[in-house]
Amino acid sequence: MDLSLEGSVAVLGTGAMGSAIAKAVLAAGRPTTVWNRTSGRAQALGAHGAIIADSPSQAVKSADVVVVCVLDHTAVMEVLSSLGSAINGRQLVNFTSSNPAQAREAARWAEAQHAQYLDASIMAGPENIGSEEAMLFYSGSETTYQEHKRLLQSLGGVSKFYGPDPGSAAAYFTALVTLGYETWDSYLRNLAYVEAEGGDLSDFSPLAVDSVVSSGPLLKAMVQAAQTGVHPLEMGPLRTHAALMGDVIDSREQAGVGAAPLRQLKAWIDQSVHKGHVNDGFSRLIDEIRLTRH
Ligand SMILES: NC(=O)c1ccc[n+]([C@@H]2O[C@H](COP(=O)([O-])OP(=O)(O)OC[C@H]3O[C@@H](n4cnc5c(N)ncnc54)[C@H](OP(=O)(O)O)[C@@H]3O)[C@@H](O)[C@H]2O)c1
């Protein structure tokens, strides 16, 4: 097979996600070379038409665009560093989950090799790659995004470019993942709290799910408040929250379930009330949170 074909793709890393991407790329009709650190894990892709390379640099030599999907940023930099001059002048799309600082570091490395860098974040499981359900965010090289747009769009239903800062896509990804972790953490703590108080999780859970599902309009109103500085009272005034929060913390601690995030929240409420925002809505707390950023 002619490895120098226009439009060919190298996929470095064929774990669960890298394999799903490689299969979607092959299904899109692109000549594809794959490499994986543990070579046995790449072999199955041969049946889908992939060429198996012995090293990252061998895979990259044949590629018009280089895709990286390994465990984490440390692994990315290890793989990229092993490429030597093979990456010079090429286009690189990194699907490995990164935070913004890591994405910017990888972009600086690519720039030093005269390579174009597009950072990618995946909000989907491997089973959804190539389907309408998959959401993929991109930022960094617009040239790479535009030149390979059709290929990138074939990976998921939502494919969005968030501008030239390579950290932008990673920032949205990191915030969404963190929102998930914090929601699950709170949910599990409250399940433990309900149990400790003798409640039935089957009774409580539908109430909790309804409460989370119906909170969309409130979350949207908070964005407007954060942007305008006008904090409406949809969730009640801070003076009410100041009183309720102390009781909530006492009850959680008496039940033996930690209340550290709530104590932080109470400190912000108290600071805001102290500054005179006693009659503002809950979203006013964003000002206190913004003050903790530096
Ligand atoms: N799976 C998901 O649901 C999902 C969803 C969104 C995003 N992601 C992201 O996709 C990326 C890959 O995840 P995955 O699910 O494919 O994980 P995985 O199945 O555990 O595969 C990890 C891959 O990284 C490789 N690797 C690890 N350390 C390496 C190193 N030092 N040098 C070279 N290769 C190394 C592994 O090679 P070996 O086979 O040799 O160990 C394997 O190919 C992660 O950043 C993950 O956060 C995954």
Short mmCIF file of C-alpha atoms and ligand atoms in Angstrom, two decimals:
data_model
loop_
_atom_site.label_atom_id
_atom_site.label_comp_id
_atom_site.label_asym_id
_atom_site.label_seq_id
_atom_site.Cartn_x
_atom_site.Cartn_y
_atom_site.Cartn_z
CA MET A 1 0.00 0.00 0.00
CA ASP A 2 1.20 3.54 -0.80
CA LEU A 3 1.85 5.11 2.62
CA SER A 4 2.34 8.59 1.18
CA LEU A 5 -1.30 8.91 0.08
CA GLU A 6 -2.80 12.38 0.54
CA GLY A 7 -5.13 12.45 3.53
CA SER A 8 -3.60 9.55 5.39
CA VAL A 9 -3.83 9.44 9.18
CA ALA A 10 -1.54 8.12 11.93
CA VAL A 11 -3.15 7.16 15.23
CA LEU A 12 -0.70 6.96 18.15
CA GLY A 13 -2.31 5.07 21.03
CA THR A 14 -4.91 2.37 20.44
CA GLY A 15 -6.45 1.93 23.86
CA ALA A 16 -10.24 1.98 24.10
CA MET A 17 -10.58 5.56 22.79
CA GLY A 18 -7.70 5.51 20.29
CA SER A 19 -9.11 2.30 18.76
CA ALA A 20 -12.58 3.85 18.47
CA ILE A 21 -11.09 6.90 16.71
CA ALA A 22 -9.00 4.70 14.40
CA LYS A 23 -12.07 2.66 13.44
CA ALA A 24 -14.07 5.85 12.70
CA VAL A 25 -11.18 7.22 10.61
CA LEU A 26 -10.96 3.94 8.68
CA ALA A 27 -14.73 3.94 8.20
CA ALA A 28 -14.37 7.45 6.73
CA GLY A 29 -12.15 5.88 4.08
CA ARG A 30 -8.85 7.40 5.19
CA PRO A 31 -5.66 5.33 4.90
CA THR A 32 -4.66 4.80 8.52
CA THR A 33 -1.49 3.69 10.26
CA VAL A 34 -1.68 2.84 13.96
CA TRP A 35 0.90 2.44 16.69
CA ASN A 36 0.48 1.35 20.29
CA ARG A 37 3.10 0.97 23.05
CA THR A 38 1.86 -2.59 23.67
CA SER A 39 1.81 -3.72 20.06
CA GLY A 40 -0.65 -6.58 20.62
CA ARG A 41 -3.34 -4.02 21.42
CA ALA A 42 -3.08 -2.50 17.94
CA GLN A 43 -3.28 -5.78 15.98
CA ALA A 44 -7.09 -6.02 15.98
CA LEU A 45 -7.24 -2.83 13.90
CA GLY A 46 -5.49 -4.68 11.08
CA ALA A 47 -8.79 -6.45 10.39
CA HIS A 48 -10.39 -3.00 9.83
CA GLY A 49 -7.74 -2.09 7.26
CA ALA A 50 -5.17 -0.30 9.43
CA ILE A 51 -1.44 -0.61 8.84
CA ILE A 52 0.38 -1.47 12.08
CA ALA A 53 3.58 0.50 12.66
CA ASP A 54 6.47 -0.66 14.85
CA SER A 55 7.24 2.79 16.23
CA PRO A 56 5.60 6.22 16.53
CA SER A 57 8.04 7.73 14.02
CA GLN A 58 7.32 5.00 11.47
CA ALA A 59 3.57 5.67 11.84
CA VAL A 60 3.99 9.42 11.52
CA LYS A 61 6.17 9.30 8.39
CA SER A 62 3.18 8.12 6.35
CA ALA A 63 0.70 10.62 7.75
CA ASP A 64 -0.92 13.80 6.55
CA VAL A 65 -2.43 14.24 10.02
CA VAL A 66 -1.19 12.72 13.28
CA VAL A 67 -3.71 11.78 15.99
CA VAL A 68 -2.55 11.14 19.56
CA CYS A 69 -4.80 9.44 22.11
CA VAL A 70 -2.93 8.05 25.10
CA LEU A 71 -3.62 7.92 28.82
CA ASP A 72 -2.56 11.40 29.95
CA HIS A 73 -0.37 14.43 29.25
CA THR A 74 2.80 12.75 30.58
CA ALA A 75 2.30 9.91 28.09
CA VAL A 76 1.60 12.45 25.30
CA MET A 77 4.91 14.23 25.90
CA GLU A 78 6.76 10.90 26.07
CA VAL A 79 5.32 9.77 22.74
CA LEU A 80 5.80 13.15 21.05
CA SER A 81 9.39 13.46 22.30
CA SER A 82 10.20 10.09 20.72
CA LEU A 83 9.17 11.33 17.27
CA GLY A 84 12.29 13.37 16.56
CA SER A 85 12.22 15.21 13.26
CA ALA A 86 9.44 12.95 11.91
CA ILE A 87 6.81 15.41 13.22
CA ASN A 88 8.36 18.48 11.55
CA GLY A 89 5.83 20.36 9.42
CA ARG A 90 2.97 17.96 10.19
CA GLN A 91 -0.48 18.52 11.64
CA LEU A 92 -1.13 17.07 15.07
CA VAL A 93 -4.51 16.50 16.77
CA ASN A 94 -4.27 15.52 20.43
CA PHE A 95 -7.41 13.72 21.71
CA THR A 96 -5.83 12.85 25.06
CA SER A 97 -7.69 14.49 27.96
CA SER A 98 -5.68 17.54 29.05
CA ASN A 99 -6.10 20.56 31.24
CA PRO A 100 -5.52 24.00 29.65
CA ALA A 101 -1.89 24.35 30.86
CA GLN A 102 -1.06 20.91 29.47
CA ALA A 103 -2.71 21.69 26.13
CA ARG A 104 -0.69 24.92 25.87
CA GLU A 105 2.53 23.07 26.73
CA ALA A 106 1.90 20.50 23.98
CA ALA A 107 1.14 23.35 21.55
CA ARG A 108 4.42 25.13 22.42
CA TRP A 109 6.29 21.85 21.86
CA ALA A 110 4.61 21.41 18.47
CA GLU A 111 5.38 24.99 17.46
CA ALA A 112 9.06 24.40 18.24
CA GLN A 113 8.93 21.42 15.83
CA HIS A 114 7.21 23.57 13.16
CA ALA A 115 4.10 21.39 13.52
CA GLN A 116 0.48 22.62 13.69
CA TYR A 117 -1.29 21.69 16.93
CA LEU A 118 -5.02 21.19 17.46
CA ASP A 119 -6.15 20.21 20.95
CA ALA A 120 -9.24 18.02 21.19
CA SER A 121 -11.47 17.09 24.13
CA ILE A 122 -13.93 14.23 23.98
CA MET A 123 -17.22 14.24 25.90
CA ALA A 124 -18.24 10.68 24.99
CA GLY A 125 -17.37 7.06 25.58
CA PRO A 126 -15.53 5.05 22.90
CA GLU A 127 -18.79 3.30 21.97
CA ASN A 128 -20.26 6.66 20.90
CA ILE A 129 -17.41 7.82 18.67
CA GLY A 130 -18.82 8.32 15.17
CA SER A 131 -22.38 8.69 16.48
CA GLU A 132 -24.68 11.68 17.02
CA GLU A 133 -24.25 11.37 20.82
CA ALA A 134 -20.52 12.22 20.82
CA MET A 135 -19.43 15.80 21.59
CA LEU A 136 -15.91 16.90 20.65
CA PHE A 137 -14.35 20.29 21.38
CA TYR A 138 -11.32 21.68 19.53
CA SER A 139 -9.00 24.67 19.89
CA GLY A 140 -5.57 25.69 18.63
CA SER A 141 -4.66 25.52 14.94
CA GLU A 142 -7.62 26.69 12.87
CA THR A 143 -5.76 25.59 9.74
CA THR A 144 -5.72 22.01 11.00
CA TYR A 145 -9.37 22.19 12.09
CA GLN A 146 -10.54 23.58 8.75
CA GLU A 147 -8.40 21.25 6.61
CA HIS A 148 -9.62 18.16 8.45
CA LYS A 149 -13.08 19.40 9.38
CA ARG A 150 -14.96 16.66 7.55
CA LEU A 151 -12.87 13.96 9.17
CA LEU A 152 -13.22 15.54 12.64
CA GLN A 153 -16.98 15.99 12.16
CA SER A 154 -17.29 12.31 11.32
CA LEU A 155 -16.17 11.48 14.88
CA GLY A 156 -19.27 12.89 16.58
CA GLY A 157 -22.57 14.74 16.32
CA VAL A 158 -21.20 17.89 17.97
CA SER A 159 -17.84 19.14 16.71
CA LYS A 160 -16.97 22.69 17.71
CA PHE A 161 -13.87 24.85 17.30
CA TYR A 162 -13.28 27.28 20.22
CA GLY A 163 -10.56 29.51 18.80
CA PRO A 164 -6.77 29.74 18.59
CA ASP A 165 -5.93 29.35 22.31
CA PRO A 166 -5.02 25.64 22.53
CA GLY A 167 -6.25 25.66 26.16
CA SER A 168 -9.85 26.72 25.39
CA ALA A 169 -11.28 23.29 24.55
CA ALA A 170 -9.48 21.77 27.55
CA ALA A 171 -10.92 24.49 29.83
CA TYR A 172 -14.50 23.62 28.83
CA PHE A 173 -13.72 19.90 29.11
CA THR A 174 -12.10 20.27 32.54
CA ALA A 175 -14.99 22.42 33.81
CA LEU A 176 -17.58 19.91 32.58
CA VAL A 177 -15.73 16.94 34.06
CA THR A 178 -15.32 18.80 37.37
CA LEU A 179 -19.01 19.73 37.39
CA GLY A 180 -19.76 16.03 36.99
CA TYR A 181 -17.40 15.01 39.81
CA GLU A 182 -18.76 17.67 42.18
CA THR A 183 -22.36 16.73 41.40
CA TRP A 184 -21.67 13.01 41.92
CA ASP A 185 -19.72 13.74 45.11
CA SER A 186 -22.63 15.77 46.48
CA TYR A 187 -25.14 13.12 45.41
CA LEU A 188 -23.23 10.29 47.11
CA ARG A 189 -22.76 12.34 50.30
CA ASN A 190 -26.48 13.05 50.40
CA LEU A 191 -27.34 9.39 49.85
CA ALA A 192 -25.13 8.59 52.86
CA TYR A 193 -26.83 11.39 54.83
CA VAL A 194 -30.32 10.09 54.04
CA GLU A 195 -29.25 6.57 55.07
CA ALA A 196 -27.75 7.90 58.33
CA GLU A 197 -31.07 9.61 59.10
CA GLY A 198 -32.99 6.36 58.50
CA GLY A 199 -34.40 7.42 55.12
CA ASP A 200 -35.02 5.15 52.14
CA LEU A 201 -32.80 5.79 49.12
CA SER A 202 -35.58 4.62 46.78
CA ASP A 203 -37.86 7.35 48.16
CA PHE A 204 -35.17 10.02 48.08
CA SER A 205 -33.56 9.35 44.71
CA PRO A 206 -36.51 10.37 42.43
CA LEU A 207 -36.81 13.64 44.40
CA ALA A 208 -33.09 14.32 43.92
CA VAL A 209 -33.12 13.44 40.22
CA ASP A 210 -36.16 15.70 39.57
CA SER A 211 -34.48 18.51 41.45
CA VAL A 212 -31.28 18.25 39.34
CA VAL A 213 -33.12 17.78 36.02
CA SER A 214 -35.38 20.80 36.59
CA SER A 215 -32.52 23.12 37.51
CA GLY A 216 -31.67 24.11 33.89
CA PRO A 217 -33.50 27.49 33.83
CA LEU A 218 -31.91 28.43 37.16
CA LEU A 219 -28.42 27.61 35.89
CA LYS A 220 -29.02 29.74 32.79
CA ALA A 221 -30.27 32.64 34.94
CA MET A 222 -27.03 32.42 36.96
CA VAL A 223 -24.96 32.98 33.81
CA GLN A 224 -26.88 36.15 33.04
CA ALA A 225 -26.41 37.29 36.65
CA ALA A 226 -22.66 36.55 36.51
CA GLN A 227 -22.37 38.58 33.30
CA THR A 228 -24.53 41.55 34.33
CA GLY A 229 -23.85 41.80 38.08
CA VAL A 230 -27.62 41.83 38.73
CA HIS A 231 -28.48 38.95 41.08
CA PRO A 232 -32.19 38.10 41.07
CA LEU A 233 -33.95 36.28 43.87
CA GLU A 234 -35.05 33.06 42.11
CA MET A 235 -33.23 31.05 44.79
CA GLY A 236 -34.03 33.34 47.71
CA PRO A 237 -31.95 36.12 49.28
CA LEU A 238 -28.53 35.55 50.86
CA ARG A 239 -29.90 36.40 54.34
CA THR A 240 -32.16 33.30 54.13
CA HIS A 241 -29.28 31.12 52.94
CA ALA A 242 -27.02 32.40 55.72
CA ALA A 243 -29.49 31.15 58.34
CA LEU A 244 -30.30 27.83 56.61
CA MET A 245 -26.69 26.92 55.79
CA GLY A 246 -25.60 26.78 59.45
CA ASP A 247 -28.40 24.30 60.24
CA VAL A 248 -27.60 22.19 57.19
CA ILE A 249 -23.92 21.98 58.16
CA ASP A 250 -24.79 21.01 61.76
CA SER A 251 -27.11 18.24 60.56
CA ARG A 252 -24.60 16.84 58.05
CA GLU A 253 -21.83 16.80 60.66
CA GLN A 254 -24.09 15.21 63.30
CA ALA A 255 -24.86 12.45 60.78
CA GLY A 256 -21.11 11.87 60.35
CA VAL A 257 -21.09 12.95 56.70
CA GLY A 258 -18.47 15.58 55.81
CA ALA A 259 -19.54 19.18 55.24
CA ALA A 260 -16.27 20.78 54.07
CA PRO A 261 -17.62 22.18 50.74
CA LEU A 262 -20.65 23.59 52.61
CA ARG A 263 -18.40 25.29 55.17
CA GLN A 264 -16.59 27.02 52.27
CA LEU A 265 -19.95 28.04 50.81
CA LYS A 266 -21.07 29.45 54.18
CA ALA A 267 -17.84 31.47 54.44
CA TRP A 268 -18.59 33.05 51.03
CA ILE A 269 -22.21 33.75 52.03
CA ASP A 270 -21.07 35.38 55.28
CA GLN A 271 -18.47 37.50 53.47
CA SER A 272 -21.05 38.64 50.92
CA VAL A 273 -23.64 39.43 53.62
CA HIS A 274 -20.95 41.34 55.53
CA LYS A 275 -20.39 43.47 52.41
CA GLY A 276 -24.08 44.41 52.39
CA HIS A 277 -25.41 41.97 49.74
CA VAL A 278 -27.91 40.54 52.21
CA ASN A 279 -30.86 40.92 49.82
CA ASP A 280 -29.09 39.68 46.66
CA GLY A 281 -29.69 36.27 45.12
CA PHE A 282 -27.38 33.26 45.49
CA SER A 283 -25.47 34.04 42.28
CA ARG A 284 -23.88 37.04 44.06
CA LEU A 285 -21.40 34.49 45.50
CA ILE A 286 -19.57 34.43 42.19
CA ASP A 287 -17.93 37.70 43.24
CA GLU A 288 -16.46 36.01 46.36
CA ILE A 289 -15.34 33.00 44.29
CA ARG A 290 -13.72 35.33 41.73
CA LEU A 291 -11.73 36.94 44.59
CA THR A 292 -10.23 33.54 45.51
CA ARG A 293 -8.81 33.02 42.00
CA HIS A 294 -5.48 34.76 42.60
N1 LIG B 1 -12.60 5.85 27.55
C1 LIG B 1 -13.41 6.90 27.70
O1 LIG B 1 -14.61 6.77 28.03
C2 LIG B 1 -12.88 8.30 27.45
C3 LIG B 1 -13.79 9.37 27.33
C4 LIG B 1 -13.30 10.66 27.07
C5 LIG B 1 -11.93 10.86 26.99
N2 LIG B 1 -11.07 9.79 27.13
C6 LIG B 1 -9.64 10.04 27.07
O2 LIG B 1 -9.00 9.29 26.05
C7 LIG B 1 -7.65 9.03 26.46
C8 LIG B 1 -7.38 7.54 26.29
O3 LIG B 1 -8.28 6.83 27.12
P1 LIG B 1 -8.61 5.30 26.88
O4 LIG B 1 -10.01 5.07 27.35
O5 LIG B 1 -8.24 4.90 25.49
O6 LIG B 1 -7.60 4.62 27.91
P2 LIG B 1 -6.94 3.17 27.83
O7 LIG B 1 -7.87 2.20 27.16
O8 LIG B 1 -6.47 2.85 29.20
O9 LIG B 1 -5.69 3.36 26.87
C9 LIG B 1 -4.60 4.14 27.29
C10 LIG B 1 -3.66 4.23 26.12
O10 LIG B 1 -2.52 5.03 26.51
C11 LIG B 1 -1.35 4.30 26.24
N3 LIG B 1 -0.29 4.73 27.14
C12 LIG B 1 -0.36 4.89 28.49
N4 LIG B 1 0.82 5.36 28.96
C13 LIG B 1 1.65 5.45 27.89
C14 LIG B 1 2.97 5.89 27.74
N5 LIG B 1 3.70 6.30 28.79
N6 LIG B 1 3.52 5.88 26.49
C15 LIG B 1 2.78 5.47 25.42
N7 LIG B 1 1.50 5.06 25.51
C16 LIG B 1 0.93 5.06 26.73
C17 LIG B 1 -1.75 2.85 26.43
O11 LIG B 1 -0.81 2.00 25.85
P3 LIG B 1 -0.70 0.47 26.36
O12 LIG B 1 -1.78 -0.28 25.64
O13 LIG B 1 0.67 0.08 25.98
O14 LIG B 1 -0.89 0.49 27.87
C18 LIG B 1 -3.09 2.87 25.70
O15 LIG B 1 -2.92 2.89 24.30
C19 LIG B 1 -7.51 9.50 27.92
O16 LIG B 1 -6.88 10.75 27.96
C20 LIG B 1 -8.96 9.60 28.37
O17 LIG B 1 -9.16 10.56 29.42
C21 LIG B 1 -11.51 8.53 27.35
#
